[in-house]
JSON list of C-alpha atoms in Angstrom, two decimals:
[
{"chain": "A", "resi": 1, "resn": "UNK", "atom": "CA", "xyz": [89.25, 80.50, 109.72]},
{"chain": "A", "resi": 2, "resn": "UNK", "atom": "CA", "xyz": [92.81, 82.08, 108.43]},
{"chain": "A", "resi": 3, "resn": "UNK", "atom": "CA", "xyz": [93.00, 79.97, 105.18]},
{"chain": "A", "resi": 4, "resn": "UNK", "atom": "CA", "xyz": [95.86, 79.93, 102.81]},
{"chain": "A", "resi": 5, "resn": "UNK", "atom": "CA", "xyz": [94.73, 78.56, 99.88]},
{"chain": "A", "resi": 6, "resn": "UNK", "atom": "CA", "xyz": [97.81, 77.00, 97.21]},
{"chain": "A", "resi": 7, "resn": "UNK", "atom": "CA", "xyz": [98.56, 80.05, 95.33]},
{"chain": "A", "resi": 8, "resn": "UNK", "atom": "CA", "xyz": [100.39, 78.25, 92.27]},
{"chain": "A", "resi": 9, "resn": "UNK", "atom": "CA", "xyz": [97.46, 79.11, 89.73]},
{"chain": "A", "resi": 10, "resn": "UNK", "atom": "CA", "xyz": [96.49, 82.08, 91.71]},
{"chain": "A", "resi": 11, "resn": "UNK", "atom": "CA", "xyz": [99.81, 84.89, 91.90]},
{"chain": "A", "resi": 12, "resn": "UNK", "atom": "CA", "xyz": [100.88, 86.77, 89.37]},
{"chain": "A", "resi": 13, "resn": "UNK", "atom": "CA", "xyz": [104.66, 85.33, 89.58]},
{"chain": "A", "resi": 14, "resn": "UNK", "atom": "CA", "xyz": [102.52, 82.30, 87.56]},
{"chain": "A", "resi": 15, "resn": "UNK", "atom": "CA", "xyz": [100.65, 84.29, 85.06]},
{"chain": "A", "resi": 16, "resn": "UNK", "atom": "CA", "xyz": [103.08, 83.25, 82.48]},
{"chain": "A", "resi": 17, "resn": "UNK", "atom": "CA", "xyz": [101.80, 79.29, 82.44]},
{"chain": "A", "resi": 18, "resn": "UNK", "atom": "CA", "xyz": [98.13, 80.97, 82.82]},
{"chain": "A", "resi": 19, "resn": "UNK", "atom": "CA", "xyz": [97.21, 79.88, 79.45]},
{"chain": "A", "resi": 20, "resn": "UNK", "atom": "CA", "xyz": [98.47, 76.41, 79.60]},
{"chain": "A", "resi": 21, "resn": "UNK", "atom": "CA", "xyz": [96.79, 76.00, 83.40]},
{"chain": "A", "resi": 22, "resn": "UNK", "atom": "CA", "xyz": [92.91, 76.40, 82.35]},
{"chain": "A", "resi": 23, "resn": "UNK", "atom": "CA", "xyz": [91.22, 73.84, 84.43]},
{"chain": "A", "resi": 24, "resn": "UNK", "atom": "CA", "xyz": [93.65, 74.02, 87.04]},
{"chain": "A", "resi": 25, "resn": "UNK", "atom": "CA", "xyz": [93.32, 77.78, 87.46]},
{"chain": "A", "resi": 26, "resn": "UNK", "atom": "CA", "xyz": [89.49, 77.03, 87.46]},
{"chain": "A", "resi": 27, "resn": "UNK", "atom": "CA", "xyz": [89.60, 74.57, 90.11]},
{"chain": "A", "resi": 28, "resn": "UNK", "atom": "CA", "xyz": [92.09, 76.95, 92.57]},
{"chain": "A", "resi": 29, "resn": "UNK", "atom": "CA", "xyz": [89.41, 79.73, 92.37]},
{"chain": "A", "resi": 30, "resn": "UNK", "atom": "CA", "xyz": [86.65, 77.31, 93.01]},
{"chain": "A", "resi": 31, "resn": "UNK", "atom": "CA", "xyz": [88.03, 76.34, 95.88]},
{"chain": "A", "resi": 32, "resn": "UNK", "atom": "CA", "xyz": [88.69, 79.85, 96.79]},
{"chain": "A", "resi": 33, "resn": "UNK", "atom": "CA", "xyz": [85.41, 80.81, 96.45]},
{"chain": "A", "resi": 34, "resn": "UNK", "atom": "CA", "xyz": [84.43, 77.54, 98.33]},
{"chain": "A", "resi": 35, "resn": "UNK", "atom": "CA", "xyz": [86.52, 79.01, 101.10]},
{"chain": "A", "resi": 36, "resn": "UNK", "atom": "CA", "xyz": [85.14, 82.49, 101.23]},
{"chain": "A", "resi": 37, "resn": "UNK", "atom": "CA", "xyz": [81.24, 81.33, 101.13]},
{"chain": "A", "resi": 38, "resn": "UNK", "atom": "CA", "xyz": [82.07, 79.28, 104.15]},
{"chain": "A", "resi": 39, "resn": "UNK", "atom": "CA", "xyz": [79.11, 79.41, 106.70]},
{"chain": "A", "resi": 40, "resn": "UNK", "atom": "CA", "xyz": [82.21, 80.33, 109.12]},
{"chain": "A", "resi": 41, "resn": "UNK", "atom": "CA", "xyz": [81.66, 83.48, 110.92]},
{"chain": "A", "resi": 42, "resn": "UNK", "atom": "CA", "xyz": [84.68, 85.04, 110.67]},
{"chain": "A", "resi": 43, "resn": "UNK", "atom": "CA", "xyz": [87.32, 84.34, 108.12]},
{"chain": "A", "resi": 44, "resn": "UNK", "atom": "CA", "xyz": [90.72, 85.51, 106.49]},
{"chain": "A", "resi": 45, "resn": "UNK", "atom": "CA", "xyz": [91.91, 84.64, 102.97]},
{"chain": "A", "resi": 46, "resn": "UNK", "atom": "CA", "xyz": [95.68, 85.49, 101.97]},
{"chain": "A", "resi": 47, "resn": "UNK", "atom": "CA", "xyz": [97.25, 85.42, 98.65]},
{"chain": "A", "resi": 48, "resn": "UNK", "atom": "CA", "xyz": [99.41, 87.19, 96.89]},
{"chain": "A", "resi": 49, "resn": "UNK", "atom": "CA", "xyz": [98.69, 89.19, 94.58]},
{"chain": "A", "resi": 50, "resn": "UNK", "atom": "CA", "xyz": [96.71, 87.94, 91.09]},
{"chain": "A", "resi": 51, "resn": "UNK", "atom": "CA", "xyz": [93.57, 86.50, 89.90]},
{"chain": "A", "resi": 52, "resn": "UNK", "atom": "CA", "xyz": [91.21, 85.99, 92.79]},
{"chain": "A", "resi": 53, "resn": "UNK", "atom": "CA", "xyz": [91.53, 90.28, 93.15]},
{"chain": "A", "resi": 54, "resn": "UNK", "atom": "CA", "xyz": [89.37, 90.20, 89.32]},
{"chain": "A", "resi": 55, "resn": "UNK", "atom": "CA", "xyz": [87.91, 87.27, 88.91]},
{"chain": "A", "resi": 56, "resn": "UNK", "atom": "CA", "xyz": [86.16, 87.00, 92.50]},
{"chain": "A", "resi": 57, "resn": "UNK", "atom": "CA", "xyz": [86.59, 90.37, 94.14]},
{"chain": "A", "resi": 58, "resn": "UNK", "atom": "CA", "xyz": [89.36, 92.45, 95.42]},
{"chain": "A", "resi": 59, "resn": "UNK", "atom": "CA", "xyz": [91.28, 92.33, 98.50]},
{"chain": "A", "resi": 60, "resn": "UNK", "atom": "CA", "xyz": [89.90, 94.20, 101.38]},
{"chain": "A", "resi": 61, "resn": "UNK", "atom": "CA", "xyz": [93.26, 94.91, 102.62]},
{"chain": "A", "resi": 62, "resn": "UNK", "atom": "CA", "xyz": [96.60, 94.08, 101.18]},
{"chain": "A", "resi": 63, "resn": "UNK", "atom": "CA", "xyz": [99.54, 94.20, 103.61]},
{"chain": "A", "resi": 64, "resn": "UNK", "atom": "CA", "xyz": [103.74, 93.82, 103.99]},
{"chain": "A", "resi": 65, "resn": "UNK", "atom": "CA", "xyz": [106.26, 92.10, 105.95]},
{"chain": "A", "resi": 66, "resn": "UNK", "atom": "CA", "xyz": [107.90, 95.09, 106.51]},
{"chain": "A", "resi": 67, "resn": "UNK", "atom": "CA", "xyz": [105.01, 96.17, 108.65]},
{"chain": "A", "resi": 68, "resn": "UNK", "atom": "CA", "xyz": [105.16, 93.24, 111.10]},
{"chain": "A", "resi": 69, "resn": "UNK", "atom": "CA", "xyz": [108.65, 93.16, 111.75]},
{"chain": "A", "resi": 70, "resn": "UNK", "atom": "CA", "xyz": [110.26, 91.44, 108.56]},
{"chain": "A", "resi": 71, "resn": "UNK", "atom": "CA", "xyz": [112.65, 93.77, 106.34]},
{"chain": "A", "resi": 72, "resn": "UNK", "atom": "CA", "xyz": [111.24, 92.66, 103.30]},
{"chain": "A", "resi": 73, "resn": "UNK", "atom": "CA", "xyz": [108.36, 93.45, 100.34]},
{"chain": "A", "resi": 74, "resn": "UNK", "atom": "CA", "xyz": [106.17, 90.85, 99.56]},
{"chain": "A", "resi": 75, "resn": "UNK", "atom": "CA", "xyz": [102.44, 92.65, 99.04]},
{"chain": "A", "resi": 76, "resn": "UNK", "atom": "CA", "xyz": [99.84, 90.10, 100.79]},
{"chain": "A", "resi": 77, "resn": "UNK", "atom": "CA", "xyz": [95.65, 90.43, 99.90]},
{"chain": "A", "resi": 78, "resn": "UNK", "atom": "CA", "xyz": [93.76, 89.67, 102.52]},
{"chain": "A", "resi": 79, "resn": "UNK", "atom": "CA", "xyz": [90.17, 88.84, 102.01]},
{"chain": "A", "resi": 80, "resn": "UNK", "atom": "CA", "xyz": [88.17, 89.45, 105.27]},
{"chain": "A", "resi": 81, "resn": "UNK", "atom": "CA", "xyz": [84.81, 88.27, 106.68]},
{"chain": "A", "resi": 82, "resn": "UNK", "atom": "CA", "xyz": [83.51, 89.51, 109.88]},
{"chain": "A", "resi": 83, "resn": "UNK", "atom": "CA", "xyz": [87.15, 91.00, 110.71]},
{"chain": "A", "resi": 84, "resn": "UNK", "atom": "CA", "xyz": [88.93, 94.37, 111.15]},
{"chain": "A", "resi": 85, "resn": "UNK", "atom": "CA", "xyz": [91.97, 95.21, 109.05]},
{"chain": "A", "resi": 86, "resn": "UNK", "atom": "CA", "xyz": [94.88, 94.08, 110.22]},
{"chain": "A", "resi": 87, "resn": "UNK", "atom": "CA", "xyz": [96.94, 96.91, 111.88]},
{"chain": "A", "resi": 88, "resn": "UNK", "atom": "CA", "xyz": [100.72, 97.21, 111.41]},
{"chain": "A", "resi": 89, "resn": "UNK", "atom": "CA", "xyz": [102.89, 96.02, 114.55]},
{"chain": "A", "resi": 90, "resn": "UNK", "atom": "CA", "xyz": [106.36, 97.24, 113.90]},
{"chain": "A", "resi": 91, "resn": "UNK", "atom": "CA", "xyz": [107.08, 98.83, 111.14]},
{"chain": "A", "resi": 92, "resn": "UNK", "atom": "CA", "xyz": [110.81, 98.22, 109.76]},
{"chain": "A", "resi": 93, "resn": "UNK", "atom": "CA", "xyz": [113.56, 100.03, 107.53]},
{"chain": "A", "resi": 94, "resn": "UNK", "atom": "CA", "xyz": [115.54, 98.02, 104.77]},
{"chain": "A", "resi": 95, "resn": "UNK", "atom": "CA", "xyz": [112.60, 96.93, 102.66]},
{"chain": "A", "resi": 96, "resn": "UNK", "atom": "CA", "xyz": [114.64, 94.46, 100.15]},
{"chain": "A", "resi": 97, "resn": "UNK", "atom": "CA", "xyz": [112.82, 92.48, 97.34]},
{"chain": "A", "resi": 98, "resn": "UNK", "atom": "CA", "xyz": [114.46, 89.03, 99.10]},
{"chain": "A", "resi": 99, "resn": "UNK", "atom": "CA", "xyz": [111.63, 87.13, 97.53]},
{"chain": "A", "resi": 100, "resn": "UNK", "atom": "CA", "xyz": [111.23, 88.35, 94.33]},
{"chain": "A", "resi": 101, "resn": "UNK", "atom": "CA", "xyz": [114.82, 87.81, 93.89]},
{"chain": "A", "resi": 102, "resn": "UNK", "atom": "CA", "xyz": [115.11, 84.17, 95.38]},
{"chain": "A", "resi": 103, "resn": "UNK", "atom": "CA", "xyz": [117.57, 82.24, 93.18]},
{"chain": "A", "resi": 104, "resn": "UNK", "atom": "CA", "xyz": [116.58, 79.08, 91.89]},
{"chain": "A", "resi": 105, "resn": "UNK", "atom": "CA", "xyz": [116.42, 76.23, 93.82]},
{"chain": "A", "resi": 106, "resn": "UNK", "atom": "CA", "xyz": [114.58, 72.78, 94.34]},
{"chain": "A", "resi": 107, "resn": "UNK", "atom": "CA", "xyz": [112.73, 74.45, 97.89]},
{"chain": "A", "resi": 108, "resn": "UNK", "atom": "CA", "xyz": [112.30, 77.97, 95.98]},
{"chain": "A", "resi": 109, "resn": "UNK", "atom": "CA", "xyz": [108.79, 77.37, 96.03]},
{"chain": "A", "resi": 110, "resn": "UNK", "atom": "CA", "xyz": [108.03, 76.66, 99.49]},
{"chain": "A", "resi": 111, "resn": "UNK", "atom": "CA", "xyz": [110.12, 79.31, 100.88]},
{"chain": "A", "resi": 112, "resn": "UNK", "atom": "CA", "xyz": [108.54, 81.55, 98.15]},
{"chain": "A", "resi": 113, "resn": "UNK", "atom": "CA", "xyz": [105.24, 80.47, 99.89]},
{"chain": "A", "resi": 114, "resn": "UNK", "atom": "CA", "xyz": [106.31, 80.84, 103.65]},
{"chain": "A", "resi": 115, "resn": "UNK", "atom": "CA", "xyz": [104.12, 82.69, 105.22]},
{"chain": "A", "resi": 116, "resn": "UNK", "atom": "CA", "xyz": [105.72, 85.52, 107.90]},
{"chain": "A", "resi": 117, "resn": "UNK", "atom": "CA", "xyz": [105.68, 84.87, 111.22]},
{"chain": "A", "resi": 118, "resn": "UNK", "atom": "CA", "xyz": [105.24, 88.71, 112.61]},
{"chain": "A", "resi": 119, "resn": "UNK", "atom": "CA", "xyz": [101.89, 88.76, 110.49]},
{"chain": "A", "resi": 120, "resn": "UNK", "atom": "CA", "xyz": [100.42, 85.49, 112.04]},
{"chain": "A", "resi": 121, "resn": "UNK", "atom": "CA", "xyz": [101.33, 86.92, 115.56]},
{"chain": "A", "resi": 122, "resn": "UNK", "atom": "CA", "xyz": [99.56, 89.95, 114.19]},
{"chain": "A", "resi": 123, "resn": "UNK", "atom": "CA", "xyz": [96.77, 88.10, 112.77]},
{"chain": "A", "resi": 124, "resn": "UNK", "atom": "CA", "xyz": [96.90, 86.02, 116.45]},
{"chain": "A", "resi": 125, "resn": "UNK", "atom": "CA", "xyz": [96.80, 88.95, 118.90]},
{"chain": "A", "resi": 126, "resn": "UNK", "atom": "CA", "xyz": [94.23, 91.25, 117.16]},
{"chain": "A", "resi": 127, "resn": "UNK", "atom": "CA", "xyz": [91.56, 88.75, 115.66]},
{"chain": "A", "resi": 128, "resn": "UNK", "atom": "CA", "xyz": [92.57, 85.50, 118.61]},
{"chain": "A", "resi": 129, "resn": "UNK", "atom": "CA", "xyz": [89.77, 86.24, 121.29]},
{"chain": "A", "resi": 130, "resn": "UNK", "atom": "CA", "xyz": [86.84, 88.15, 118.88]}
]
């Protein structure tokens, strides 16, 4: 399982509306944790960076587009059961911040959310037949 739980009461970029989120928050790392205790043998949890990383456990890996072919930063946790780390497939120049400096928009959140193709082709060729 490669799950990709909604991060909107996860990330930091939300830690600001933390406080007014309590029961939401709770319920997103519930289901997180639902996720991770899975009887599925092998699994891979992504999220950006934020609460799952203290209030569950840390990341055993946390990653970059910039390693998979995109020229951008955008550090990914991975939480890993029963899989290797993920090794970098082509490592690019011209990091840029492109999503952390998005500018406001109605889709801003879903493609602040997309997920990078060159990592789930990484993801695909290195975990696809274990």
């Amino acid at each position: 399982m490669i799950a990709h739980p909604p991060c909107t009461y996860l990330a930091v970029s939300g830690a600001r509306w933390f406080s007014d989120r309590p029961r939401e928050q709770k319920e997103a790392l519930e289901f997180v944790q639902f996720l991770l205790d899975s009887s599925v043998l092998r699994i891979a949890l992504e999220n950006p960076i934020g609460v799952i990383s203290t209030k569950i456990r840390k990341p055993d890996q946390i990653i970059q587009p910039w390693q998979f072919g995109h020229g951008e930063t955008k550090a990914t946790c991975l939480w890993l059961k029963n899989l290797p780390l993920l090794r970098a497939t082509n490592i690019v120049e011209g990091r840029e911040a492109k999503i952390h400096r998005m500018s406001p928009s109605p889709n801003r959140w879903k493609e602040r959310s997309r997920f990078y193709t060159g990592i789930a082709e990484a993801m695909a060729e290195q975990w696809g037949m274990m």
